[in-house]
N, CA, C and O of each residue as an XYZ file, in Angstrom:
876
protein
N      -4.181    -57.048     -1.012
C      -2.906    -57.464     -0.437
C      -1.768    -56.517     -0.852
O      -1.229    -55.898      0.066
N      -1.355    -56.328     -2.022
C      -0.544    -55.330     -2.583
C      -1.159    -53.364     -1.959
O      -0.630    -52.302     -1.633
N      -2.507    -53.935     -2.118
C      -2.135    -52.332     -1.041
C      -2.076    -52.466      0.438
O      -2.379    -51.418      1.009
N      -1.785    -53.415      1.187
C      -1.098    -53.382      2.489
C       0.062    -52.965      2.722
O       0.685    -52.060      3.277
N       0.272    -54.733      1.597
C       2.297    -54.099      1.632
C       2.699    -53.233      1.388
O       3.856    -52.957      1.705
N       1.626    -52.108      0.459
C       2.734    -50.725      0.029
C       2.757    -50.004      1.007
O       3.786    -49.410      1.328
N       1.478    -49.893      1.772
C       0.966    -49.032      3.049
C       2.114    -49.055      3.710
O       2.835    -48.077      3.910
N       2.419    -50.820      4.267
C       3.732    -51.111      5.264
C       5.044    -50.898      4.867
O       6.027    -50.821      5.603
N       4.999    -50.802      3.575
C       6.820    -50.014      2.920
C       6.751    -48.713      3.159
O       7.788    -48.163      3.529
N       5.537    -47.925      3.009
C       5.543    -46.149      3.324
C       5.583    -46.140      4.690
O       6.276    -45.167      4.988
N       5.149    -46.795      5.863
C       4.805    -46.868      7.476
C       6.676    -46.661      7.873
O       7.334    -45.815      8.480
N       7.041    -48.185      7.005
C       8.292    -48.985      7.474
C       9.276    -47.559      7.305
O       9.899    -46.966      8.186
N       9.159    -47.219      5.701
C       9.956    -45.765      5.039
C      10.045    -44.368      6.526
O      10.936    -43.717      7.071
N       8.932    -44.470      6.611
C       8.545    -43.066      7.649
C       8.991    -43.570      8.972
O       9.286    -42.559      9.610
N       9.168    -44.503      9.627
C       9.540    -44.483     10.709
C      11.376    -44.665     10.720
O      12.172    -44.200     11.536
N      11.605    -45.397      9.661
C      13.371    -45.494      9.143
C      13.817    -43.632      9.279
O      14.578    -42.898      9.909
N      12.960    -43.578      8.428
C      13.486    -41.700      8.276
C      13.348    -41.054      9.677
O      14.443    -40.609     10.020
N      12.192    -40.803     10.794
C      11.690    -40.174     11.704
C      13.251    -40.968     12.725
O      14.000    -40.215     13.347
N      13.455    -42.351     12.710
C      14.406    -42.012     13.594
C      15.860    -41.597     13.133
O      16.649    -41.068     13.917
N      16.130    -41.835     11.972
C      17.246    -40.787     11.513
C      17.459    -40.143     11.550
O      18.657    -39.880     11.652
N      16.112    -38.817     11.489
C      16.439    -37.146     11.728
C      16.464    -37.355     13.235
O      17.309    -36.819     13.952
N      15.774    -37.928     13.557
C      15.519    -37.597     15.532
C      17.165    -38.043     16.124
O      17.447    -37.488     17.185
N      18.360    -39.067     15.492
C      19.281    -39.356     15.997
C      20.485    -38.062     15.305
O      21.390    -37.455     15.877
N      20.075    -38.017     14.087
C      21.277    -37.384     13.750
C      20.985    -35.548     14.326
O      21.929    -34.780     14.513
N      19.451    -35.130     14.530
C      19.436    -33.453     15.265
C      19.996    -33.124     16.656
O      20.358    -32.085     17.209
N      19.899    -34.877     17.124
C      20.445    -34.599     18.403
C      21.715    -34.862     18.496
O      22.108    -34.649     19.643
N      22.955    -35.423     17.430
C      23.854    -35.347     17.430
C      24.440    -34.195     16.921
O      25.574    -33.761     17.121
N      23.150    -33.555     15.947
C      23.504    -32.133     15.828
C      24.186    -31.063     16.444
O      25.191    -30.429     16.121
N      23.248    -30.995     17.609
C      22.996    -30.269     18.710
C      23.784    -30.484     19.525
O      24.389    -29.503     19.958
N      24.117    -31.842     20.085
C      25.315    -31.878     21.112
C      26.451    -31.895     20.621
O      27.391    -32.302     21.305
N      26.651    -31.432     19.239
C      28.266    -31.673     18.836
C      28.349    -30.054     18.709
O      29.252    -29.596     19.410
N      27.593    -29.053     17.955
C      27.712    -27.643     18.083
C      27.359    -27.162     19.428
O      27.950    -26.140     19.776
N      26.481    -27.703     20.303
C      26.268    -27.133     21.543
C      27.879    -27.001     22.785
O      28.349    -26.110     23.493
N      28.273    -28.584     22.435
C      29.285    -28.764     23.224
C      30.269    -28.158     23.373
O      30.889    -28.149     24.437
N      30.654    -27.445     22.200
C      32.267    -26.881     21.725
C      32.195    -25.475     22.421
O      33.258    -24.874     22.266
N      31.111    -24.655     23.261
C      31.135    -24.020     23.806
C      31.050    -23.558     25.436
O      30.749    -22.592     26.138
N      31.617    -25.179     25.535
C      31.469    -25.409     27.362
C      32.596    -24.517     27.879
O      33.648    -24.523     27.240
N      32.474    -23.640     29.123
C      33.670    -22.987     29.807
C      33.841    -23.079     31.118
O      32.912    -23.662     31.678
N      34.655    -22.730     31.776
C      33.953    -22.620     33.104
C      34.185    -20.669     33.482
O      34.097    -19.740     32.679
N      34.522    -20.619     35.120
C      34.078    -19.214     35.176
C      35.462    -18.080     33.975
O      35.300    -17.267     33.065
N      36.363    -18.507     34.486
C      37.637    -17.792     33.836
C      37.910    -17.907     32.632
O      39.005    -17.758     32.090
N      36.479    -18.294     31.981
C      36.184    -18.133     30.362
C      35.398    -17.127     29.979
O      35.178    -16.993     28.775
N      35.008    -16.517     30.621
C      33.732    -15.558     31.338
C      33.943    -14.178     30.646
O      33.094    -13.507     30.060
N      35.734    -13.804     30.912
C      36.087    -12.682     31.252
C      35.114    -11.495     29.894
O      34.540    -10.412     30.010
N      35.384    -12.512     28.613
C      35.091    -11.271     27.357
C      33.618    -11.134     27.211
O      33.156    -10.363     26.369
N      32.788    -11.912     28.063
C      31.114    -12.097     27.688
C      30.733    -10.809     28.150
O      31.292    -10.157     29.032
N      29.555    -10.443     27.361
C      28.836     -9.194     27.660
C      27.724     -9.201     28.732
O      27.290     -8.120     29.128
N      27.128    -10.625     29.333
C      26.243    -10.640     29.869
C      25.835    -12.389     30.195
O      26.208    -13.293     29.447
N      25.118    -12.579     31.283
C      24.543    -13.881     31.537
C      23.574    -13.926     31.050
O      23.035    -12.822     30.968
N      22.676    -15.260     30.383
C      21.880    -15.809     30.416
C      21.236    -16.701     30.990
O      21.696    -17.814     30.731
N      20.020    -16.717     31.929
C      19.570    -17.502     32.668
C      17.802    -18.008     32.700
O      16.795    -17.584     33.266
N      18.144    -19.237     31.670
C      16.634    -19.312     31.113
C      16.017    -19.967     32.091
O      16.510    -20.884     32.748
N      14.395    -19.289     32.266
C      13.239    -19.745     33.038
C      13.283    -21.242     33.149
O      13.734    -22.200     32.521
N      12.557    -20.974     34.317
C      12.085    -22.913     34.823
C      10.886    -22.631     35.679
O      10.430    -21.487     35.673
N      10.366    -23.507     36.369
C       9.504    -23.392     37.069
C       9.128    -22.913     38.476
O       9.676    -23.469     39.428
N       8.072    -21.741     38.734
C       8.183    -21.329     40.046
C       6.831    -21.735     40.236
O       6.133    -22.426     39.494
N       6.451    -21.004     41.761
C       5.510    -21.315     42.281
C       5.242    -20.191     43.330
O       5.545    -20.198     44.524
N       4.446    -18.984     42.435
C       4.428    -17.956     43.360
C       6.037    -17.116     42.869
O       6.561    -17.002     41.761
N       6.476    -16.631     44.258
C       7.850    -15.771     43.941
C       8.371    -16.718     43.981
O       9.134    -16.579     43.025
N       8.683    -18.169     44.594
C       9.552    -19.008     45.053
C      10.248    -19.766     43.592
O       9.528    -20.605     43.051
N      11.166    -19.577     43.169
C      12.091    -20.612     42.125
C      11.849    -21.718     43.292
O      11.675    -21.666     44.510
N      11.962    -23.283     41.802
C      12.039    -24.398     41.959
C      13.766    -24.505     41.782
O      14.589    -23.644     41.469
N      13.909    -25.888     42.111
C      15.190    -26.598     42.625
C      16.381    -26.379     41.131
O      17.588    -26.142     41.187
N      15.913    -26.478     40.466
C      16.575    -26.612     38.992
C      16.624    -25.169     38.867
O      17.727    -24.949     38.366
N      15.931    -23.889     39.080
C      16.219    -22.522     38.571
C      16.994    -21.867     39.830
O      17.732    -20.885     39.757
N      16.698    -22.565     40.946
C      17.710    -21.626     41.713
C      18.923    -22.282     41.461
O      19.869    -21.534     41.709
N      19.255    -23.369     41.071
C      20.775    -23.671     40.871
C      21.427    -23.169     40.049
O      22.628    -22.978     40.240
N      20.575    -22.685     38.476
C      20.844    -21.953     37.652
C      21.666    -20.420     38.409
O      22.805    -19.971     38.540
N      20.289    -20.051     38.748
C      20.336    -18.453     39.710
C      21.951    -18.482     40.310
O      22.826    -17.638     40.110
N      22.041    -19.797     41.146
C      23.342    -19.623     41.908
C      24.310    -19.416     41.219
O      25.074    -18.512     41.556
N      24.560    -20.151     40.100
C      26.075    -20.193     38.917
C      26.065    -18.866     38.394
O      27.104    -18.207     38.360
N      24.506    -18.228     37.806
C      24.943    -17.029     37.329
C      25.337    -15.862     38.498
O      25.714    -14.770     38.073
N      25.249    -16.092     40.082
C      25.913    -15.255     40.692
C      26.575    -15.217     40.878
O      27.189    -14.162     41.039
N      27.082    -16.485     41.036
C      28.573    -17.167     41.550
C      29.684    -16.210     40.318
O      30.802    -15.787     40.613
N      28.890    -16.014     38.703
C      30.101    -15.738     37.904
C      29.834    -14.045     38.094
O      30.818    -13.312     38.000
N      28.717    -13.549     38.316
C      28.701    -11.730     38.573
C      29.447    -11.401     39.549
O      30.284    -10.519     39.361
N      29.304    -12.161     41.102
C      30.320    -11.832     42.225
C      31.806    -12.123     41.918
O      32.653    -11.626     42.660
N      32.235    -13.008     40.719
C      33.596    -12.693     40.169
C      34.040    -11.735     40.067
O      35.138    -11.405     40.514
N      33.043    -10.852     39.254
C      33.292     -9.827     38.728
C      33.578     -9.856     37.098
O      33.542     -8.777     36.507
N      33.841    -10.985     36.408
C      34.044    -11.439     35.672
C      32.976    -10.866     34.357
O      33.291    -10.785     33.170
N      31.960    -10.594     34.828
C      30.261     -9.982     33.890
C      29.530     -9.972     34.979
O      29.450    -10.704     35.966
N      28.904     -8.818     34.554
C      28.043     -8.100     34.924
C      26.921     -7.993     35.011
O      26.343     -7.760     36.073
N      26.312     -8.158     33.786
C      24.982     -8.203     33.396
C      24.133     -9.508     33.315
O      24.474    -10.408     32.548
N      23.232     -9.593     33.959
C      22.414    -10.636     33.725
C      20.632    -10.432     32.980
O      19.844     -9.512     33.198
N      20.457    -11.585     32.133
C      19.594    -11.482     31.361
C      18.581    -12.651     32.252
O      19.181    -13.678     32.569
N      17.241    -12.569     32.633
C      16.566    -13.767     33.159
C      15.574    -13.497     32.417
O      14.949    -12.439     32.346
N      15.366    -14.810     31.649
C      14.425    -15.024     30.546
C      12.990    -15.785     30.850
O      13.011    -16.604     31.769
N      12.218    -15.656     30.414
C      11.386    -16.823     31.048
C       9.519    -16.625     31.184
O       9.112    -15.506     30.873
N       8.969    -17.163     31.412
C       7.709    -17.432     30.878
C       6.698    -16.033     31.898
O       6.746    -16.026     33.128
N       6.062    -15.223     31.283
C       5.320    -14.191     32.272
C       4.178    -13.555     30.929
O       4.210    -12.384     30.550
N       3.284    -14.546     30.403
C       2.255    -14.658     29.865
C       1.414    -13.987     30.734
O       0.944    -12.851     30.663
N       1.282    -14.942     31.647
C      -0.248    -14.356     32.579
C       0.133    -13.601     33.751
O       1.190    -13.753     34.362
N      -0.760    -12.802     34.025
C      -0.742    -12.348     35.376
C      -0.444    -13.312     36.441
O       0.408    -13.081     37.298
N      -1.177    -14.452     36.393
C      -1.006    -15.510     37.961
C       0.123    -16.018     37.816
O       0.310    -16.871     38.684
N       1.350    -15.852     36.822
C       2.634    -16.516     36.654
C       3.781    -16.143     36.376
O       4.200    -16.682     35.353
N       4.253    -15.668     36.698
C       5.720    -14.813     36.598
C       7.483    -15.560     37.053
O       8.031    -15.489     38.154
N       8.038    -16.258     35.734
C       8.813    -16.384     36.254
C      10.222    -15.441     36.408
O      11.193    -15.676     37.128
N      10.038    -14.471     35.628
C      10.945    -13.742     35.507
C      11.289    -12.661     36.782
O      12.444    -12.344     37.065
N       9.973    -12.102     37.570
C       9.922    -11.155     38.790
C      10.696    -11.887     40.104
O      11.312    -11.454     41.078
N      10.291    -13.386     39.548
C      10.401    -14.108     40.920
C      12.076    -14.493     41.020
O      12.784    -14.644     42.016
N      12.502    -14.615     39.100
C      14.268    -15.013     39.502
C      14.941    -13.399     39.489
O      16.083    -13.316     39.941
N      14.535    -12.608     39.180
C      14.983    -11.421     39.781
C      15.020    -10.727     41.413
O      15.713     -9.978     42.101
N      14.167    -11.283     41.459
C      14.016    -11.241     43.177
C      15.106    -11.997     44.254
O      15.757    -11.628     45.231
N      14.918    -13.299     43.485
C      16.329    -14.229     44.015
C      17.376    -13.638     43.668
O      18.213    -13.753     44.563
N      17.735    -13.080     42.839
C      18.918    -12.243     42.459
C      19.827    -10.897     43.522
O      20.942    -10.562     43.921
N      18.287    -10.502     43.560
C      18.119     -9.097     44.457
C      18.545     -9.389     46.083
O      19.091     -8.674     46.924
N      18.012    -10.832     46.118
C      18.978    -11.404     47.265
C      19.953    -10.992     47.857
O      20.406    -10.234     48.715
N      20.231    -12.164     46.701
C      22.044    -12.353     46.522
C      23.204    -11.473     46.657
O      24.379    -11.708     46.940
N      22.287     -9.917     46.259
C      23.192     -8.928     46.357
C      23.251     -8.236     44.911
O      23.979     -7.244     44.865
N      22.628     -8.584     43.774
C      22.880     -8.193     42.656
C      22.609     -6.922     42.299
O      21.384     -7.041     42.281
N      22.822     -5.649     41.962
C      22.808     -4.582     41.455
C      21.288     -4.388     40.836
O      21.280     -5.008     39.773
N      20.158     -3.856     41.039
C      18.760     -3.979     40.093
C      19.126     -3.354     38.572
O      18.506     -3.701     37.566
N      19.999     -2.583     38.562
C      20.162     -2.066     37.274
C      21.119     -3.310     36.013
O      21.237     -3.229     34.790
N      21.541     -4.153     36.803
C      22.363     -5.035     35.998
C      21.362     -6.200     35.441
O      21.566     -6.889     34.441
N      20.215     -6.265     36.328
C      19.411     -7.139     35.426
C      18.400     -7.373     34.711
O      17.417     -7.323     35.450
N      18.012     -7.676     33.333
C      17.263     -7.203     32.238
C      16.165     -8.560     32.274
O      16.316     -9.780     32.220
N      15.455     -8.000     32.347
C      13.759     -8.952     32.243
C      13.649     -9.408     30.971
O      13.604     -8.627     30.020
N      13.602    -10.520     30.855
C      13.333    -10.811     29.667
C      11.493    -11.533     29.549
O      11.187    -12.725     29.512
N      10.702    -10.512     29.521
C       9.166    -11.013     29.912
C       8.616    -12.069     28.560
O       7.423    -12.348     28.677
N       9.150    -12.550     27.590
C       8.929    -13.441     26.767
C       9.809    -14.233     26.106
O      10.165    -14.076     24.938
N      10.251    -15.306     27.048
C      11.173    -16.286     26.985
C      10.552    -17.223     27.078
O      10.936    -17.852     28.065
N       9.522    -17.847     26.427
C       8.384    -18.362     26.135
C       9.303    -19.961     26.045
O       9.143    -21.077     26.538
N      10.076    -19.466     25.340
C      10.700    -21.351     25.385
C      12.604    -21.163     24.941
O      12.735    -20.120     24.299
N      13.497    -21.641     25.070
C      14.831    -21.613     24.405
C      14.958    -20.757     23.701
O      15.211    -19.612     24.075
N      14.767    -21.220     22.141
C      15.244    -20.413     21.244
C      14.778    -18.821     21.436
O      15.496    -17.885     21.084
N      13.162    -18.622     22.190
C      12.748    -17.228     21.770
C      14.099    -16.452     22.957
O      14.359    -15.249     22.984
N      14.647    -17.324     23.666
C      15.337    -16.610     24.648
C      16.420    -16.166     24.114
O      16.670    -14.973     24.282
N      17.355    -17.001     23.328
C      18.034    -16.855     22.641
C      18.332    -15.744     21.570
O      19.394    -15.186     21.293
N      16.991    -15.588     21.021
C      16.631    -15.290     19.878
C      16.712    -13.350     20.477
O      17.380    -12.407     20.051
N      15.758    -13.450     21.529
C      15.181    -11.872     21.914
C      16.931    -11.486     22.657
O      17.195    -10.284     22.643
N      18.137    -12.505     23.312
C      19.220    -12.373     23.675
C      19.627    -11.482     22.842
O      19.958    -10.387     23.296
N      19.709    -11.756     21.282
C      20.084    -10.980     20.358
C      19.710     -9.768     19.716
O      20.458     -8.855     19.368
N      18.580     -9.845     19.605
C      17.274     -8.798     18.790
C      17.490     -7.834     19.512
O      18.097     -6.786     19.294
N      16.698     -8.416     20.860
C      16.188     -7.033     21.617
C      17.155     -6.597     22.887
O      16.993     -5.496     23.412
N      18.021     -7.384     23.287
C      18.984     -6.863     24.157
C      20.347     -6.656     23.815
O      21.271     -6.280     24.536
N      20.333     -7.130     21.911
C      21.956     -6.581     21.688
C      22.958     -7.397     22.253
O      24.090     -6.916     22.224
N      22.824     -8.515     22.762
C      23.958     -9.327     23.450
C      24.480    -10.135     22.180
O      23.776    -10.692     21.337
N      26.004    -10.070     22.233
C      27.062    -10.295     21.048
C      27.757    -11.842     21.339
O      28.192    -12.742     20.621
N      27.599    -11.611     22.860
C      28.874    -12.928     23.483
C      28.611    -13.164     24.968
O      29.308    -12.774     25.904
N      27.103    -14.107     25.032
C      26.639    -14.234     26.389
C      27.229    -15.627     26.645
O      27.788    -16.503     25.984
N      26.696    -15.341     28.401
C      27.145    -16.756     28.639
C      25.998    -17.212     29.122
O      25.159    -16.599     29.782
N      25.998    -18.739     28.627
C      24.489    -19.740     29.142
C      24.390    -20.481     30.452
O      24.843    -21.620     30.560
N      23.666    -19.699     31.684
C      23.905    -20.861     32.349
C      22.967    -21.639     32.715
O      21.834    -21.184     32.869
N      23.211    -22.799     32.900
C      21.395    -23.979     33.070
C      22.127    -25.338     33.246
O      23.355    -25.390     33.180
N      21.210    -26.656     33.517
C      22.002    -27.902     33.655
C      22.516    -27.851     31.907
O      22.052    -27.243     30.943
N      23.736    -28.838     32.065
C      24.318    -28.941     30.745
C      23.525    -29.248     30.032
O      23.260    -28.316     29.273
N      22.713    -30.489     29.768
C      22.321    -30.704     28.340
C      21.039    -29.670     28.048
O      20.407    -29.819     27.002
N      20.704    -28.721     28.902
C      19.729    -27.269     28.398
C      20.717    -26.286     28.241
O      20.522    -25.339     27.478
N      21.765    -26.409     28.886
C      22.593    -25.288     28.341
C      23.528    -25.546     27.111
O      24.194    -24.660     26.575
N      23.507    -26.596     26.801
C      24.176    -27.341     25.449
C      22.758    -26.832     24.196
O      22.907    -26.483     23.025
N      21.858    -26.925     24.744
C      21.147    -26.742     23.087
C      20.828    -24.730     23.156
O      20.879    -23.848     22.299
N      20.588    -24.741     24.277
C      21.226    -22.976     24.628
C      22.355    -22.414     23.259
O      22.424    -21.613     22.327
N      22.840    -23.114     23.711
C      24.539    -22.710     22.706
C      24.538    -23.153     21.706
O      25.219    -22.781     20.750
N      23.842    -23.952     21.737
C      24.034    -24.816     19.803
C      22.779    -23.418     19.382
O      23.034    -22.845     18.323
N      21.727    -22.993     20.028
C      20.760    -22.262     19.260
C      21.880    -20.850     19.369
O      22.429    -20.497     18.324
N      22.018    -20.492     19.979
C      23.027    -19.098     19.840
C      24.108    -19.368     18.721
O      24.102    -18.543     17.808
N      25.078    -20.435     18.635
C      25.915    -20.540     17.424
C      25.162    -20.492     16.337
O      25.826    -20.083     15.385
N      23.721    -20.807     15.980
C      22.892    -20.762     14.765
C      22.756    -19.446     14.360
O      22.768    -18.943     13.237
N      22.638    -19.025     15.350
C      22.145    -17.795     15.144
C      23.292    -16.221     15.200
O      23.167    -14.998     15.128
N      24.286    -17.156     15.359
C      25.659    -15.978     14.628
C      26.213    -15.542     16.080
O      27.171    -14.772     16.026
N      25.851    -15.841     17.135
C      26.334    -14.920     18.166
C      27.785    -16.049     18.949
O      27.582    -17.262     19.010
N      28.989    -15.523     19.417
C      29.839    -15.983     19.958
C      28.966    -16.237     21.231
O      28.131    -15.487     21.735
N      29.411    -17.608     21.663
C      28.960    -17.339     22.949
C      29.415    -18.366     23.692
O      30.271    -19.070     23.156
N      28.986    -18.707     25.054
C      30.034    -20.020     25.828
C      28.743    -20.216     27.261
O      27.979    -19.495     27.902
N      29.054    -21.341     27.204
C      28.266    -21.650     28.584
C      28.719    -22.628     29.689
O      29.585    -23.503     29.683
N      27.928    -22.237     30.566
C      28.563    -23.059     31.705
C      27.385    -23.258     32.665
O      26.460    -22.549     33.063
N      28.019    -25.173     32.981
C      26.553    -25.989     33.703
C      26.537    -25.957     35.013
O      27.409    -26.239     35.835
N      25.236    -25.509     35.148
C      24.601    -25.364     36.816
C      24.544    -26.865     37.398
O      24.816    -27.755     36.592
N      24.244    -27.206     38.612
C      24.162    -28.251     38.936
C      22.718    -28.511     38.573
O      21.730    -27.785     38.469
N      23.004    -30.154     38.373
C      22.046    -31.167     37.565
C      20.559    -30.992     38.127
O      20.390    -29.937     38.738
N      19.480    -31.816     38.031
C      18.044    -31.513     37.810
C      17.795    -32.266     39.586
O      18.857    -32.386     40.196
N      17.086    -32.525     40.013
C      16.761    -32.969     41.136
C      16.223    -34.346     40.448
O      15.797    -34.305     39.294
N      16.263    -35.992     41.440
C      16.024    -37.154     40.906
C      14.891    -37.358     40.275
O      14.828    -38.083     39.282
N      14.042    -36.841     40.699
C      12.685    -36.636     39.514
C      12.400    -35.962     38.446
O      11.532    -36.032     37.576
N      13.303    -35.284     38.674
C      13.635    -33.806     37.633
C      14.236    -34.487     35.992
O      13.771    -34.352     34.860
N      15.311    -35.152     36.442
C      16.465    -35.758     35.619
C      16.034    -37.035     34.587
O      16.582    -37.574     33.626
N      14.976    -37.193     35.186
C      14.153    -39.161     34.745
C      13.687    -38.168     33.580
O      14.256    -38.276     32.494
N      12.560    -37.089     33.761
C      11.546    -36.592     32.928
C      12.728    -36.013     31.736
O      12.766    -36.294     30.538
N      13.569    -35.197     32.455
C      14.745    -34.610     31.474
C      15.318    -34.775     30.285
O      15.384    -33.989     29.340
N      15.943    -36.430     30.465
C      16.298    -37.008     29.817
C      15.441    -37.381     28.410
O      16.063    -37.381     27.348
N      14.567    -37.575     28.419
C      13.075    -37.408     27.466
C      13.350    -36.158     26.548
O      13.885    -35.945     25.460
N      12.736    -35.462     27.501
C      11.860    -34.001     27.174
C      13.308    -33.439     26.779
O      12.893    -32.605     25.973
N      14.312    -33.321     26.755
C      15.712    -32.596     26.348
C      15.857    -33.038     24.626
O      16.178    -32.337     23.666
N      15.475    -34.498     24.703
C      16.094    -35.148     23.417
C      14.859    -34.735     22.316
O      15.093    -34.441     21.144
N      13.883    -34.761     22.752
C      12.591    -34.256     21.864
C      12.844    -32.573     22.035
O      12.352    -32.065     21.027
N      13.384    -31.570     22.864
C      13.549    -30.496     22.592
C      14.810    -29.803     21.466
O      14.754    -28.786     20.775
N      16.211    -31.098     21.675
C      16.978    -31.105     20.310
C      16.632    -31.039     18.784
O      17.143    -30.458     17.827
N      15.452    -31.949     18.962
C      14.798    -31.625     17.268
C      14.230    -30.853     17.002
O      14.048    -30.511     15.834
N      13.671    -30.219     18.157
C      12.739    -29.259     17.934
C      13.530    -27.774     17.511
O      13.107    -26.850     16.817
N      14.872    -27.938     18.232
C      15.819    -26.489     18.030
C      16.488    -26.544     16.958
O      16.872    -25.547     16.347
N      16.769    -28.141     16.501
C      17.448    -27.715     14.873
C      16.427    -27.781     13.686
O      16.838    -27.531     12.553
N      14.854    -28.172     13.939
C      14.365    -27.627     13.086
C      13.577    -25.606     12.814
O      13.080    -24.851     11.979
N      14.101    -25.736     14.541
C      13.398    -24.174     14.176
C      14.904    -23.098     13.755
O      14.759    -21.999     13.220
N      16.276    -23.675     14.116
C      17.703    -23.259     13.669
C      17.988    -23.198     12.084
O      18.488    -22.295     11.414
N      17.383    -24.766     11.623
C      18.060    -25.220     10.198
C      17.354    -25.905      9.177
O      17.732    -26.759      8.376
N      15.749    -25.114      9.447
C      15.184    -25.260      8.522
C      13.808    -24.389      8.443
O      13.269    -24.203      7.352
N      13.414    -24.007      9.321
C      12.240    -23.193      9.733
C      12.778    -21.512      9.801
O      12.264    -20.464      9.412
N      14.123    -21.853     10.525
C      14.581    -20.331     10.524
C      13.099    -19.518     11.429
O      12.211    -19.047     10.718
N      13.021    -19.464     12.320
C      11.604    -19.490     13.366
C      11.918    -18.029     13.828
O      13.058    -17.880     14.265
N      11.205    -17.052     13.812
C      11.300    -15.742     14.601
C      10.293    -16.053     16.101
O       9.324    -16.811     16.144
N      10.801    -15.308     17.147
C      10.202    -15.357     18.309
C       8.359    -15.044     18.120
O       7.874    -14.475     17.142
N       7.753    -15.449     19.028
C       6.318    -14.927     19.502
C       6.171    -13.232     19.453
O       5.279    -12.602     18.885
N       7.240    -12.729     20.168
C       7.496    -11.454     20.174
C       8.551    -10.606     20.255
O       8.670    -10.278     21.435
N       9.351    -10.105     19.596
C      10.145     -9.200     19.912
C      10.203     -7.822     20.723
O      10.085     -7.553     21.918
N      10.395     -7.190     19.762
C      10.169     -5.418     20.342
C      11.328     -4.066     20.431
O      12.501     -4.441     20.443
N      11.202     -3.209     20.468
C      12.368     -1.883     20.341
C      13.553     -2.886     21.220
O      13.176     -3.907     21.795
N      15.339     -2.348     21.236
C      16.068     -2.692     21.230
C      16.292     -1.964     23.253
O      16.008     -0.850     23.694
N      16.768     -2.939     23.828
C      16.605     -2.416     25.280
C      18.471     -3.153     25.320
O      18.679     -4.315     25.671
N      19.334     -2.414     24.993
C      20.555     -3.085     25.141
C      20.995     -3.223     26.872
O      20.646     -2.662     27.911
N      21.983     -4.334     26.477
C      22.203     -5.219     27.738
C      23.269     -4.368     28.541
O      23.535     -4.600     29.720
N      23.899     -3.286     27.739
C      24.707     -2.167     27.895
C      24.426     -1.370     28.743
O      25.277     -0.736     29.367
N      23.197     -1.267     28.909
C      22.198     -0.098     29.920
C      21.713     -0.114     31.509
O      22.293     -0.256     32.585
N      20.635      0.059     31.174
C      20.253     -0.134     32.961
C      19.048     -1.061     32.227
O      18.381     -0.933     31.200
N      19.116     -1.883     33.110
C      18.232     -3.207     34.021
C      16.441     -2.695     34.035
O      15.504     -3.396     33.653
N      16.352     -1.158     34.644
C      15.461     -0.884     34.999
C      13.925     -0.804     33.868
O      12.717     -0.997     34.008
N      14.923     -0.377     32.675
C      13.761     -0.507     31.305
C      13.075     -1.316     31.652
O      11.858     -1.135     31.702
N      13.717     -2.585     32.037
C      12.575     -3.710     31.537
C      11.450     -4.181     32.921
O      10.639     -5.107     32.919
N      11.698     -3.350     33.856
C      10.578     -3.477     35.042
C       8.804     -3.841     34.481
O       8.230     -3.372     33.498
N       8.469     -4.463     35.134
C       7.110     -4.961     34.392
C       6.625     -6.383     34.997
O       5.609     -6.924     34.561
């Protein structure tokens, strides 16, 4: 009997604690993420966009990355910045999301030399992370629905870089149900790899600044 109850004081202990860190990382996160919301005419001093991967299918962006796509053109045809960074998952051969939001770009009208591949943006932070390392960006701007572009910015303030973001339109109605979830379990996951893991990317690599031409990073 006495070793039940202790079992159920360590169970009771561990789940008291598990939702404490899980409430207070995500208040973490949306209180440093937030303080860097802008809109376009905040733009002017950034060195470059950020526009993290989502899901395609083939060349075709899904509903949530072309809205992204749109905001970060909407702020290059300002004129406001220039450079865009598209980050995003291109592991395998059969999957490329990075060719395919460059392509949408190429659309739009965008310059090929202004935009830098980011072929291992494997998840947030590595996007973040390689933002800095390997493309030299000092003071980007994030764009994605807010609460991905809120932990966007809370991982860039961790990581020393000025930076500001601004929200694309929201997820599509099926999109937004799953979101809401998967966002709040991705908050803990960014302040433990921010503020306690201190986490280096999957991969880095030589320095391809955001200063340059676009074309380096063809691939």
């Amino acid at each position: 009997m006495k070793a039940l109850k202790k079992t159920a004081l360590v169970l009771t202990a561990l789940c008291i604690f598990s939702a404490v860190f899980y409430l207070y990382s995500n208040y973490r996160v949306i209180s440093i993420g937030s303080r860097h919301i802008t809109d376009i005419g905040g733009t002017e001093n950034c060195d470059c966009i950020i526009v993290p991967g989502a899901a395609v299918k083939g060349n075709v962006v899904s509903i949530s990355l072309k809205k992204r796509l749109d905001a970060a053109f909407e702020i290059y045809d300002s004129g406001k910045c220039s450079k865009i960074i598209v980050s995003g998952d291109h592991g395998r051969e059969d999957y490329d999301e990075v060719n395919a939001m460059r392509n949408y770009l190429l659309e739009c009208g965008v310059d090929i030399e202004n935009i830098f591949m980011d072929h291992a943006g494997f998840d947030t932070y590595d996007t973040v992370y390689r933002a800095k390392d390997v493309f030299l960006a000092k003071n980007p701007v994030i764009v994605s629905q807010e609460s991905h572009a809120m932990r966007a910015a809370y991982i860039a303030d961790r990581l020393g870089m000025s930076c500001c973001y601004i929200p694309s339109e929201g997820y599509s109605k099926y999109e937004s149900k799953m979101q809401i979830v998967r966002e709040s379990l991705a908050r803990v996951k960014a302040f433990v790899q921010c503020e306690i893991l201190h986490s280096k990317p999957k991969y880095l690599g030589e320095p391809i600044p955001v200063s340059g031409s676009g074309l380096l990073t063809e691939g």
